[in-house]
XYZ file of C-alpha atoms in Angstrom:
512
model
C 0.142 0.053 -0.030
C 1.354 3.912 -0.656
C 1.104 5.151 2.794
C 3.813 6.866 1.811
C 1.379 9.604 -0.201
C -0.746 9.811 3.293
C -0.740 13.760 3.973
C -2.229 15.994 6.662
C -3.393 19.335 5.375
C -5.271 19.338 8.690
C -2.634 19.532 11.478
C -0.479 21.869 9.468
C -3.511 24.488 8.926
C -5.381 24.625 12.255
C -4.288 25.160 16.200
C -3.603 22.129 17.851
C -1.844 19.907 21.146
C 0.818 18.202 19.880
C 1.948 16.797 23.457
C 0.863 13.737 22.376
C -0.900 13.176 25.680
C -3.987 10.661 25.754
C -5.017 12.041 28.996
C -8.764 12.668 28.589
C -9.172 16.520 29.176
C -10.399 19.383 27.604
C -8.296 21.292 25.094
C -9.687 24.759 24.391
C -9.121 26.376 21.476
C -7.297 23.584 19.417
C -8.882 21.596 16.826
C -7.194 18.533 17.387
C -4.727 16.563 19.469
C -1.714 14.438 18.135
C -2.025 10.873 20.044
C -0.156 7.317 19.191
C -2.226 4.395 18.313
C -2.525 1.861 21.013
C -0.552 -0.820 19.090
C -1.321 -4.491 19.009
C 0.886 -7.396 19.198
C -1.068 -9.993 17.672
C -3.463 -8.635 15.144
C -5.534 -10.469 12.208
C -6.927 -9.161 8.923
C -10.536 -10.555 8.550
C -11.468 -8.427 5.516
C -9.899 -5.898 3.250
C -11.660 -3.871 0.507
C -9.320 -4.014 -2.139
C -11.501 -1.735 -4.552
C -11.439 0.930 -2.357
C -7.822 0.920 -1.707
C -7.007 1.694 -5.459
C -10.119 4.030 -5.810
C -8.468 6.169 -3.378
C -5.027 5.707 -4.537
C -3.404 3.421 -1.562
C -3.192 0.104 -4.134
C -2.967 -3.142 -3.229
C -2.495 -4.901 -0.153
C 0.340 -6.670 1.053
C 1.241 -9.108 4.213
C 3.536 -6.107 5.496
C 0.481 -4.099 5.781
C -1.743 -5.258 8.364
C 0.500 -3.384 10.810
C -0.756 0.306 9.093
C -4.167 -1.355 9.390
C -4.205 -1.659 13.286
C -1.803 1.488 13.562
C 1.701 -0.266 14.564
C 5.029 0.832 13.498
C 3.935 3.777 11.319
C 6.509 5.860 9.171
C 7.497 9.255 9.812
C 5.347 10.846 7.313
C 1.973 9.914 9.815
C 1.779 11.989 12.571
C -2.127 10.531 14.049
C -4.181 12.717 15.574
C -8.182 13.223 16.637
C -9.844 16.098 16.547
C -11.898 18.254 19.179
C -15.863 19.105 18.558
C -18.720 20.103 20.463
C -22.458 19.073 19.820
C -26.158 18.727 20.998
C -26.733 15.248 22.324
C -30.324 13.951 22.637
C -31.629 17.722 22.522
C -28.571 18.798 25.372
C -25.580 20.897 25.111
C -22.988 18.520 25.620
C -19.723 20.636 25.731
C -16.448 19.464 24.275
C -16.339 16.087 22.781
C -14.234 14.884 19.656
C -12.933 11.527 18.334
C -12.829 9.260 21.425
C -12.416 6.095 19.496
C -10.935 7.543 16.229
C -7.360 8.515 15.298
C -6.875 9.889 11.857
C -3.909 8.874 9.778
C -4.114 12.161 7.423
C -5.325 12.344 3.812
C -4.471 10.910 0.733
C -5.291 12.654 -2.608
C -5.692 10.353 -6.273
C -7.068 11.490 -9.334
C -7.864 15.319 -7.679
C -9.986 13.127 -5.091
C -9.209 13.984 -1.552
C -9.715 11.016 1.085
C -9.210 11.031 4.623
C -8.352 7.636 6.566
C -9.110 7.043 10.438
C -8.670 4.069 12.571
C -11.632 3.300 15.040
C -11.202 1.320 17.647
C -6.838 1.853 18.011
C -6.789 3.533 21.544
C -7.728 6.483 23.942
C -7.396 9.565 22.781
C -7.890 13.008 25.157
C -11.866 12.480 23.948
C -12.393 9.071 24.899
C -14.563 10.508 27.995
C -13.150 8.086 30.765
C -13.618 4.971 28.044
C -10.154 2.745 26.003
C -11.110 4.298 22.894
C -11.275 0.411 21.701
C -13.882 -1.105 19.769
C -15.104 -4.537 19.491
C -15.532 -7.139 16.701
C -19.673 -6.613 17.288
C -19.625 -2.981 16.251
C -16.749 -2.993 13.790
C -18.718 -5.516 11.611
C -21.584 -3.670 11.784
C -19.819 -0.386 10.679
C -17.702 -2.317 7.918
C -20.389 -4.080 5.981
C -23.484 -0.905 6.488
C -21.333 1.578 5.276
C -20.465 -0.123 2.362
C -23.860 -1.254 2.013
C -25.192 2.196 2.342
C -22.438 3.414 -0.897
C -23.394 0.394 -3.457
C -27.354 1.662 -2.430
C -26.235 4.675 -3.974
C -26.376 7.058 -0.541
C -23.668 9.595 0.732
C -21.709 7.814 3.164
C -18.079 7.028 4.855
C -16.581 3.993 3.611
C -14.985 0.711 5.150
C -11.125 0.036 3.985
C -10.528 -2.952 6.289
C -11.549 -4.693 9.279
C -8.837 -6.735 11.585
C -8.678 -8.155 15.398
C -6.477 -6.894 17.622
C -5.693 -10.231 19.622
C -7.353 -8.394 22.735
C -10.122 -8.448 24.398
C -12.457 -5.286 25.343
C -14.863 -5.425 28.160
C -18.548 -4.165 27.038
C -21.894 -3.789 28.798
C -23.822 -4.324 25.766
C -27.617 -3.193 26.926
C -26.128 -1.336 29.874
C -27.897 -3.177 32.061
C -25.215 -3.721 34.545
C -24.232 -7.366 32.580
C -20.574 -6.447 30.879
C -18.926 -9.087 29.141
C -15.516 -9.598 27.376
C -15.326 -9.338 23.488
C -12.920 -9.505 21.020
C -11.378 -6.200 20.192
C -11.174 -5.521 16.258
C -10.294 -2.126 14.262
C -12.181 -0.939 10.988
C -10.264 1.876 8.919
C -12.883 4.050 7.118
C -12.817 6.528 5.028
C -14.904 9.848 3.931
C -13.557 12.684 1.726
C -13.563 14.906 5.076
C -15.338 13.885 8.716
C -15.867 17.125 9.684
C -19.312 17.412 11.556
C -21.633 20.291 12.721
C -19.624 19.515 16.187
C -16.346 21.117 15.182
C -17.874 24.246 13.889
C -20.230 24.129 16.964
C -17.296 24.045 19.486
C -15.434 26.936 18.061
C -18.234 29.380 18.226
C -19.167 28.339 21.714
C -15.326 28.991 22.493
C -15.920 32.279 20.264
C -12.954 31.168 18.628
C -14.541 33.017 15.050
C -11.567 33.491 13.686
C -10.689 30.265 13.857
C -14.117 29.342 12.734
C -13.776 31.687 9.704
C -10.752 29.628 8.405
C -12.212 26.543 9.207
C -15.599 27.201 7.294
C -13.378 28.748 4.333
C -11.069 25.308 4.212
C -14.146 23.391 4.003
C -15.051 25.134 1.054
C -12.545 25.613 -0.722
C -11.655 21.654 -0.057
C -15.253 20.320 -0.318
C -17.443 22.754 -1.695
C -16.101 24.069 -5.428
C -19.656 25.005 -6.212
C -19.288 28.227 -4.006
C -17.905 31.026 -5.824
C -19.275 33.779 -3.699
C -17.325 36.286 -1.657
C -17.486 38.193 1.765
C -20.853 37.399 3.963
C -22.784 35.812 0.695
C -19.943 32.788 0.797
C -21.164 31.891 4.527
C -24.710 32.009 3.315
C -24.189 29.772 0.482
C -21.976 27.618 2.532
C -25.162 26.831 4.966
C -27.846 26.927 2.360
C -25.714 23.815 0.723
C -24.904 22.010 3.818
C -29.422 22.005 4.247
C -29.572 21.160 1.171
C -27.354 17.833 1.272
C -28.642 17.487 4.828
C -32.261 17.352 3.545
C -31.222 14.980 0.433
C -29.736 12.650 2.180
C -32.689 12.083 4.916
C -34.732 11.493 2.160
C -32.391 8.754 1.036
C -32.925 7.159 4.102
C -36.329 7.186 4.220
C -36.050 6.046 0.350
C -34.298 2.588 1.885
C -35.861 2.484 5.217
C -32.240 2.936 7.293
C -32.781 4.358 10.638
C -29.299 6.256 11.948
C -30.826 5.914 15.658
C -28.317 8.860 17.297
C -28.811 11.775 15.176
C -26.673 14.109 17.976
C -25.204 17.420 16.073
C -21.600 15.477 16.575
C -22.905 12.737 14.260
C -24.049 14.964 11.204
C -21.680 14.868 8.489
C -20.856 18.752 7.089
C -20.486 17.390 3.681
C -23.671 14.895 4.324
C -22.556 11.940 4.632
C -24.070 9.291 6.705
C -21.463 8.918 9.079
C -20.805 6.870 12.765
C -23.045 3.632 12.406
C -24.022 2.863 15.618
C -27.394 1.859 17.116
C -28.627 1.433 13.539
C -31.017 -0.347 11.652
C -32.758 -1.005 8.259
C -36.605 -1.011 9.086
C -38.321 -4.323 8.996
C -42.334 -4.203 9.834
C -42.772 -0.554 8.417
C -42.936 1.843 11.480
C -42.568 5.551 11.459
C -42.051 5.533 15.748
C -39.556 2.963 15.412
C -35.994 3.558 16.742
C -33.329 0.691 16.939
C -31.496 2.574 20.124
C -32.392 1.977 23.545
C -31.015 4.958 24.740
C -33.702 6.712 22.597
C -36.716 5.043 24.671
C -39.231 6.307 25.379
C -39.094 9.213 23.726
C -37.610 8.227 20.367
C -36.359 11.659 19.262
C -34.637 9.469 16.509
C -37.387 7.339 15.472
C -37.718 6.669 11.475
C -40.532 8.993 11.285
C -38.597 11.836 12.856
C -35.533 11.739 10.938
C -36.572 14.949 8.625
C -37.360 17.055 11.661
C -34.397 16.304 13.675
C -32.427 17.474 10.470
C -33.759 20.700 10.777
C -33.431 21.221 14.808
C -29.691 20.159 14.394
C -29.435 22.519 10.966
C -30.934 25.343 13.762
C -27.863 24.439 15.828
C -25.472 25.106 13.049
C -26.997 28.110 11.999
C -26.314 29.205 15.506
C -22.803 28.435 15.354
C -22.472 30.390 11.926
C -24.030 33.199 12.820
C -20.854 34.806 13.721
C -19.919 34.884 10.107
C -23.472 35.265 8.722
C -24.786 37.993 11.080
C -28.184 37.840 9.060
C -31.162 36.579 11.435
C -33.401 36.680 8.656
C -31.773 35.012 6.113
C -30.707 31.930 8.034
C -34.593 31.706 9.517
C -36.035 31.842 6.059
C -33.156 29.073 4.885
C -34.470 26.813 7.877
C -38.018 27.605 7.567
C -37.992 26.630 3.616
C -36.319 23.154 4.668
C -39.387 21.307 5.437
C -40.718 22.594 2.318
C -37.459 20.919 0.069
C -37.270 17.980 2.145
C -41.358 17.103 2.245
C -41.250 17.812 -1.781
C -37.889 15.684 -2.484
C -39.655 13.235 0.060
C -42.571 13.022 -1.818
C -41.023 12.716 -5.125
C -39.095 10.078 -3.994
C -42.172 8.210 -3.017
C -43.233 8.659 -6.564
C -40.169 6.630 -7.958
C -40.800 3.869 -5.346
C -44.427 3.624 -6.725
C -43.690 4.214 -10.220
C -45.173 7.438 -10.641
C -43.663 9.468 -13.405
C -44.583 13.149 -11.924
C -46.129 14.297 -7.833
C -49.861 14.903 -8.872
C -51.795 17.160 -6.271
C -53.464 14.234 -4.779
C -50.620 12.133 -4.068
C -49.793 13.503 -0.552
C -53.151 11.843 0.588
C -52.291 8.486 -1.286
C -48.966 8.654 0.655
C -50.537 9.283 4.034
C -52.905 6.792 3.236
C -50.197 3.991 2.543
C -48.578 5.116 5.517
C -51.213 4.263 7.699
C -52.264 0.538 5.852
C -48.310 -0.369 6.290
C -48.284 1.082 9.717
C -51.481 -1.034 10.669
C -50.537 -4.072 8.637
C -47.089 -4.540 10.047
C -46.073 -5.122 6.271
C -42.113 -5.358 5.711
C -41.089 -1.852 3.735
C -38.528 -3.463 1.223
C -40.519 -6.381 0.781
C -43.379 -4.412 0.316
C -41.995 -2.813 -2.526
C -40.710 -6.044 -4.184
C -43.875 -7.353 -4.128
C -45.795 -4.314 -5.496
C -43.597 -4.773 -8.742
C -44.756 -8.292 -9.471
C -48.987 -8.108 -8.642
C -51.023 -8.768 -11.052
C -54.728 -8.339 -11.167
C -55.154 -12.183 -10.723
C -53.473 -12.052 -7.371
C -54.546 -13.607 -4.240
C -53.570 -10.541 -2.016
C -53.870 -12.360 1.369
C -51.782 -15.278 -0.011
C -49.170 -12.779 -2.051
C -48.601 -10.369 1.539
C -49.102 -13.032 4.468
C -45.838 -14.001 4.606
C -44.166 -10.001 4.300
C -46.282 -9.192 7.270
C -45.479 -9.368 10.907
C -49.060 -9.719 12.058
C -52.085 -12.331 10.582
C -53.638 -10.336 8.099
C -57.433 -11.163 8.748
C -60.370 -10.360 6.588
C -60.712 -6.505 7.808
C -57.029 -6.131 6.648
C -57.679 -8.055 3.257
C -60.533 -5.424 2.691
C -57.858 -2.164 3.405
C -55.406 -3.754 1.353
C -57.679 -4.739 -1.524
C -58.646 -1.292 -1.447
C -55.421 0.238 -1.277
C -54.196 -1.542 -4.492
C -57.580 -0.787 -6.325
C -56.683 3.269 -5.531
C -52.708 2.357 -6.767
C -54.207 0.614 -9.897
C -56.287 4.237 -10.800
C -53.331 6.435 -9.584
C -50.924 4.180 -12.273
C -53.286 4.457 -14.730
C -52.362 8.725 -14.582
C -49.348 7.952 -15.684
C -47.868 9.186 -18.810
C -45.586 6.393 -19.175
C -45.933 2.453 -20.648
C -45.952 0.670 -17.128
C -42.868 -1.026 -18.455
C -41.163 2.395 -18.024
C -42.720 2.307 -14.542
C -41.117 -0.601 -13.652
C -38.341 0.254 -14.636
C -38.222 3.349 -12.083
C -39.139 1.220 -9.338
C -36.515 -1.572 -9.945
C -33.610 1.272 -9.786
C -35.034 2.731 -6.940
C -36.664 0.096 -4.300
C -33.477 -2.689 -2.979
C -34.137 -6.049 -3.162
C -31.278 -6.630 -0.575
C -31.105 -4.837 2.523
C -28.400 -5.639 5.434
C -31.049 -6.344 8.387
C -29.548 -6.323 11.891
C -30.295 -10.235 11.963
C -28.335 -11.271 8.847
C -25.660 -8.778 10.612
C -26.299 -10.603 14.105
C -25.552 -14.147 12.227
C -22.424 -12.986 10.255
C -21.206 -11.881 13.586
C -21.627 -15.020 15.712
C -20.220 -16.867 12.416
C -16.841 -14.584 12.516
C -16.630 -14.939 16.183
C -16.421 -18.818 15.852
C -13.760 -18.311 13.004
C -15.752 -18.755 9.862
C -16.349 -15.569 7.189
C -18.226 -17.538 4.762
C -21.391 -15.618 5.283
C -19.176 -12.489 5.723
C -18.258 -12.959 1.817
C -22.062 -13.967 0.839
C -23.567 -10.343 2.487
C -20.479 -8.740 0.837
C -21.667 -9.925 -2.472
C -25.273 -9.172 -1.485
C -24.608 -5.319 -0.544
C -22.653 -4.867 -3.935
C -25.540 -5.892 -5.765
C -28.824 -4.884 -3.673
C -30.779 -4.252 -6.713
C -30.577 -7.581 -7.593
C -32.082 -10.811 -5.592
C -28.891 -12.693 -5.669
C -29.474 -14.805 -2.503
C -33.599 -15.451 -2.107
C -32.987 -15.984 1.548
C -32.031 -12.947 2.511
C -35.158 -11.310 1.050
C -37.454 -12.620 3.973
C -38.857 -10.854 6.711
C -37.164 -11.053 10.193
C -37.529 -14.631 10.972
C -39.910 -14.887 14.495
C -36.797 -15.920 16.434
C -34.845 -13.196 16.567
C -37.530 -10.751 17.625
C -36.329 -10.729 20.994
C -32.576 -11.133 20.533
C -30.177 -7.805 21.607
C -28.546 -6.572 18.260
C -31.270 -8.083 16.238
C -34.000 -5.318 16.368
C -32.438 -2.944 19.028
C -29.292 -1.576 20.364
C -27.579 0.234 22.643
C -25.205 3.364 21.865
C -22.390 0.762 23.567
C -18.963 -0.311 21.123
């Protein structure tokens, strides 16, 4: 691998703590602290993303590169560092946070494209908040596979380069219920154009470090928002508007595939509109606007599936407050944020049109979608499988037989009547299309995945890897790389009943 090409423009540009001290503490007036990974004597590679490595310019993996993948014996050109940021967690100001389990190696550029490279689980940093900075195999497998799954679904996301065992055991209380257990430690390398978050800007603004805040925004625009060519205050207005648009577009994409992030704190929001920090996430099984996969989010369900647009807007309000010292135009910020909902829901409804195979958004479609949502929730229909069935529906289809095996309840006579009424209405709506049924189906097939990475599949995969078996990992990797095809029909089924109450199959905690 070409790790000698890794550079570190961020730590050359901004104020930092170069002491290398891993003690957890506040680091005021700086954006990062240099730190060394813990080092692991007996690492073992589980999987390596060769295609991604070549795409970003690192090249082919060789056995000697295993050291780099876990942060061992680093060359002189790499000065690892962790960044400081702040944030609102579950609606409350949390103050200084930072990369508690993540350590940055730096940036590599290939064919004009910049990519940051980051270890997750390689040891403690000043921002670990009394934790050890390690990660367990369970969370590392989930991050590796789901970030790659989202990429192949066509959704903006961080990506995963490698997954390796550290040879250590880490103690974790998976459900925060007083039952800690030893688990296998692991390190995942994740990549992104940038890992900058809302929280980086919140930190500087909260500390009244306005000069550094302006430098950070300018740095971000110059490197990641080339479309912004304005100057002065307008430059910062255009930046905020672009972040709002990217954030809305991302949340709509989550709705398209049924992804629930689970912990949309402002420190988990990418300034580039990427899906970032794969913790207690879930792909939705039965359709439920109130579903949250995060036990820490109960009972309020702040980060439930149906609230992700609303929370995106709330988080953008916090970013607006942070950027106000640069923009200094309260009305602009208020108007931009008040328009967010209009843009979001219009984009959302156009997305739903594609899922149903409609060529345009009609004036009565909002009512159609509302009725559909109520039907899905009442009949507990599987979100992904419902649209697969809709594509193959014919006039002669026995609805009870056809939809029962994708429902998480018994479809009695009353439910079948409601389903029949909806299908009739759907066909009437399809008749308003100005495109052929074949063209309509093509739109649906490009929009609706046949495979999504469900939590119970991840649970099974983690169990197998823990026992030294990587066969399911390979199958899932093939499936997630081809989500709009049904390569493995056994994966395109609803969650089996036996997994309903198993931790990690539907509900998770924020624990690593």
